[in-house]
């Protein structure tokens, strides 16, 4: 699986959009971009994933660049409960070797 | 709510002992993966089971073993516990042909 690079930490004001970047310059054509987050002492929570088109769901939006070498997770109106570690993961479609390879993630702190 | 339940939530063992951690998931979640998360790090893949057979393993020694049962529950067994085994152990499950893994809240194991 391709490696990803994320900033170690970010701050965001409550109510503002949080934009979390991820670089994955060695991504392969069949690899998806996944985002999970982990609130302190809980299990990782799935947020969103995509292949090459931008995606949006009730939690967030995922913007993938045209060359697919980077992406941005957008939380449109961050709340204090969005404070968590956010992991960007690149992985091939399901098959043998189902694992998710977690890096260090970005620690997002939402401040009042 | 992911429908993935892990037990116990916390556990304290001493070095050299054996431990069994349990995970139950929703009907139809045929794939289960186990991860170890040391303090301050991202989760690390231990192994995966599909239809009761191991079909993927990370860089963990044989004293980490598992079982998956027909009722969509599974176990992680660790023999000869070492101090470095102290971590949060996470279970993740998914349905066939679905690209999303759902995590439980984890079991926090402390080895003294």
mmCIF file of N, CA and C in Angstrom, chain A residues 12-56:
data_model
loop_
_atom_site.group_PDB
_atom_site.id
_atom_site.type_symbol
_atom_site.label_atom_id
_atom_site.label_comp_id
_atom_site.label_asym_id
_atom_site.label_seq_id
_atom_site.Cartn_x
_atom_site.Cartn_y
_atom_site.Cartn_z
ATOM 1 N N UNK A 12 -8.221 24.256 14.722
ATOM 2 C CA UNK A 12 -9.335 24.818 13.973
ATOM 3 C C UNK A 12 -10.285 25.480 14.962
ATOM 4 N N UNK A 13 -10.844 26.624 14.576
ATOM 5 C CA UNK A 13 -11.823 27.290 15.432
ATOM 6 C C UNK A 13 -13.182 26.625 15.260
ATOM 7 N N UNK A 14 -13.877 26.500 16.358
ATOM 8 C CA UNK A 14 -15.211 25.911 16.340
ATOM 9 C C UNK A 14 -16.109 26.674 15.373
ATOM 10 N N UNK A 15 -16.857 25.911 14.546
ATOM 11 C CA UNK A 15 -17.748 26.526 13.569
ATOM 12 C C UNK A 15 -17.117 26.790 12.210
ATOM 13 N N UNK A 16 -15.785 26.762 12.173
ATOM 14 C CA UNK A 16 -15.099 26.976 10.905
ATOM 15 C C UNK A 16 -14.852 25.631 10.225
ATOM 16 N N UNK A 17 -14.504 25.704 8.939
ATOM 17 C CA UNK A 17 -14.178 24.479 8.207
ATOM 18 C C UNK A 17 -12.779 23.999 8.591
ATOM 19 N N UNK A 18 -12.668 22.719 8.780
ATOM 20 C CA UNK A 18 -11.354 22.103 9.026
ATOM 21 C C UNK A 18 -10.922 21.403 7.743
ATOM 22 N N UNK A 19 -9.749 21.767 7.248
ATOM 23 C CA UNK A 19 -9.221 21.184 6.012
ATOM 24 C C UNK A 19 -7.962 20.391 6.342
ATOM 25 N N UNK A 20 -8.034 19.087 6.240
ATOM 26 C CA UNK A 20 -6.920 18.221 6.614
ATOM 27 C C UNK A 20 -6.281 17.650 5.346
ATOM 28 N N UNK A 21 -5.011 17.992 5.094
ATOM 29 C CA UNK A 21 -4.357 17.524 3.873
ATOM 30 C C UNK A 21 -3.684 16.170 4.058
ATOM 31 N N UNK A 22 -3.490 15.498 2.937
ATOM 32 C CA UNK A 22 -2.787 14.217 2.924
ATOM 33 C C UNK A 22 -2.064 14.072 1.581
ATOM 34 N N UNK A 23 -0.796 13.746 1.645
ATOM 35 C CA UNK A 23 -0.028 13.474 0.428
ATOM 36 C C UNK A 23 0.148 11.977 0.246
ATOM 37 N N UNK A 24 -0.092 11.504 -0.961
ATOM 38 C CA UNK A 24 0.075 10.083 -1.292
ATOM 39 C C UNK A 24 0.601 10.002 -2.712
ATOM 40 N N UNK A 25 1.816 10.473 -2.890
ATOM 41 C CA UNK A 25 2.372 10.653 -4.234
ATOM 42 C C UNK A 25 2.644 9.337 -4.963
ATOM 43 N N UNK A 26 2.724 8.214 -4.231
ATOM 44 C CA UNK A 26 3.022 6.932 -4.883
ATOM 45 C C UNK A 26 1.773 6.066 -5.041
ATOM 46 N N UNK A 27 0.625 6.676 -4.967
ATOM 47 C CA UNK A 27 -0.634 5.926 -5.048
ATOM 48 C C UNK A 27 -0.751 5.221 -6.402
ATOM 49 N N UNK A 28 -1.267 4.007 -6.379
ATOM 50 C CA UNK A 28 -1.481 3.248 -7.619
ATOM 51 C C UNK A 28 -2.887 3.474 -8.144
ATOM 52 N N UNK A 29 -3.100 3.092 -9.410
ATOM 53 C CA UNK A 29 -4.358 3.403 -10.072
ATOM 54 C C UNK A 29 -5.586 2.783 -9.433
ATOM 55 N N UNK A 30 -5.416 1.643 -8.757
ATOM 56 C CA UNK A 30 -6.576 0.965 -8.181
ATOM 57 C C UNK A 30 -6.705 1.191 -6.676
ATOM 58 N N UNK A 31 -5.889 2.064 -6.123
ATOM 59 C CA UNK A 31 -5.920 2.294 -4.675
ATOM 60 C C UNK A 31 -6.887 3.416 -4.307
ATOM 61 N N UNK A 32 -7.664 3.148 -3.278
ATOM 62 C CA UNK A 32 -8.600 4.119 -2.747
ATOM 63 C C UNK A 32 -7.932 4.939 -1.639
ATOM 64 N N UNK A 33 -8.496 6.127 -1.401
ATOM 65 C CA UNK A 33 -8.106 6.961 -0.262
ATOM 66 C C UNK A 33 -9.202 6.840 0.796
ATOM 67 N N UNK A 34 -8.822 6.413 1.992
ATOM 68 C CA UNK A 34 -9.748 6.287 3.115
ATOM 69 C C UNK A 34 -9.369 7.291 4.199
ATOM 70 N N UNK A 35 -10.388 7.764 4.903
ATOM 71 C CA UNK A 35 -10.163 8.581 6.094
ATOM 72 C C UNK A 35 -10.905 7.953 7.266
ATOM 73 N N UNK A 36 -10.175 7.793 8.352
ATOM 74 C CA UNK A 36 -10.733 7.365 9.623
ATOM 75 C C UNK A 36 -10.337 8.405 10.667
ATOM 76 N N UNK A 37 -11.067 8.454 11.740
ATOM 77 C CA UNK A 37 -10.655 9.279 12.861
ATOM 78 C C UNK A 37 -10.782 8.475 14.149
ATOM 79 N N UNK A 38 -10.012 8.885 15.143
ATOM 80 C CA UNK A 38 -10.015 8.196 16.421
ATOM 81 C C UNK A 38 -10.079 9.229 17.529
ATOM 82 N N UNK A 39 -11.199 9.224 18.190
ATOM 83 C CA UNK A 39 -11.376 10.066 19.361
ATOM 84 C C UNK A 39 -10.735 9.347 20.537
ATOM 85 N N UNK A 40 -10.198 10.102 21.448
ATOM 86 C CA UNK A 40 -9.372 9.564 22.519
ATOM 87 C C UNK A 40 -9.953 8.301 23.143
ATOM 88 N N UNK A 41 -9.114 7.230 23.136
ATOM 89 C CA UNK A 41 -9.437 5.975 23.801
ATOM 90 C C UNK A 41 -10.623 5.228 23.189
ATOM 91 N N UNK A 42 -11.016 5.596 21.985
ATOM 92 C CA UNK A 42 -12.073 4.857 21.288
ATOM 93 C C UNK A 42 -11.479 4.168 20.060
ATOM 94 N N UNK A 43 -12.265 3.290 19.416
ATOM 95 C CA UNK A 43 -11.821 2.660 18.189
ATOM 96 C C UNK A 43 -11.910 3.629 17.023
ATOM 97 N N UNK A 44 -11.114 3.415 15.977
ATOM 98 C CA UNK A 44 -11.200 4.278 14.798
ATOM 99 C C UNK A 44 -12.596 4.254 14.191
ATOM 100 N N UNK A 45 -13.019 5.416 13.700
ATOM 101 C CA UNK A 45 -14.339 5.575 13.094
ATOM 102 C C UNK A 45 -14.167 5.900 11.614
ATOM 103 N N UNK A 46 -14.832 5.150 10.752
ATOM 104 C CA UNK A 46 -14.790 5.421 9.322
ATOM 105 C C UNK A 46 -15.445 6.772 9.034
ATOM 106 N N UNK A 47 -14.813 7.566 8.151
ATOM 107 C CA UNK A 47 -15.405 8.842 7.763
ATOM 108 C C UNK A 47 -15.874 8.794 6.312
ATOM 109 N N UNK A 48 -14.947 8.506 5.404
ATOM 110 C CA UNK A 48 -15.253 8.619 3.981
ATOM 111 C C UNK A 48 -14.148 7.948 3.186
ATOM 112 N N UNK A 49 -14.430 7.563 1.938
ATOM 113 C CA UNK A 49 -13.372 7.077 1.074
ATOM 114 C C UNK A 49 -13.719 7.416 -0.373
ATOM 115 N N UNK A 50 -12.697 7.389 -1.230
ATOM 116 C CA UNK A 50 -12.910 7.700 -2.642
ATOM 117 C C UNK A 50 -11.774 7.178 -3.496
ATOM 118 N N UNK A 51 -12.038 7.103 -4.810
ATOM 119 C CA UNK A 51 -11.036 6.623 -5.759
ATOM 120 C C UNK A 51 -10.434 7.785 -6.534
ATOM 121 N N UNK A 52 -11.249 8.543 -7.237
ATOM 122 C CA UNK A 52 -10.725 9.691 -7.980
ATOM 123 C C UNK A 52 -11.703 10.852 -8.024
ATOM 124 N N UNK A 53 -12.969 10.577 -7.819
ATOM 125 C CA UNK A 53 -13.944 11.659 -7.786
ATOM 126 C C UNK A 53 -14.075 12.203 -6.372
ATOM 127 N N UNK A 54 -14.466 13.454 -6.276
ATOM 128 C CA UNK A 54 -14.737 14.022 -4.967
ATOM 129 C C UNK A 54 -15.958 13.332 -4.366
ATOM 130 N N UNK A 55 -15.936 13.166 -3.071
ATOM 131 C CA UNK A 55 -17.022 12.491 -2.375
ATOM 132 C C UNK A 55 -17.513 13.343 -1.213
ATOM 133 N N UNK A 56 -18.802 13.214 -0.921
ATOM 134 C CA UNK A 56 -19.385 13.923 0.224
ATOM 135 C C UNK A 56 -20.384 13.005 0.908
#
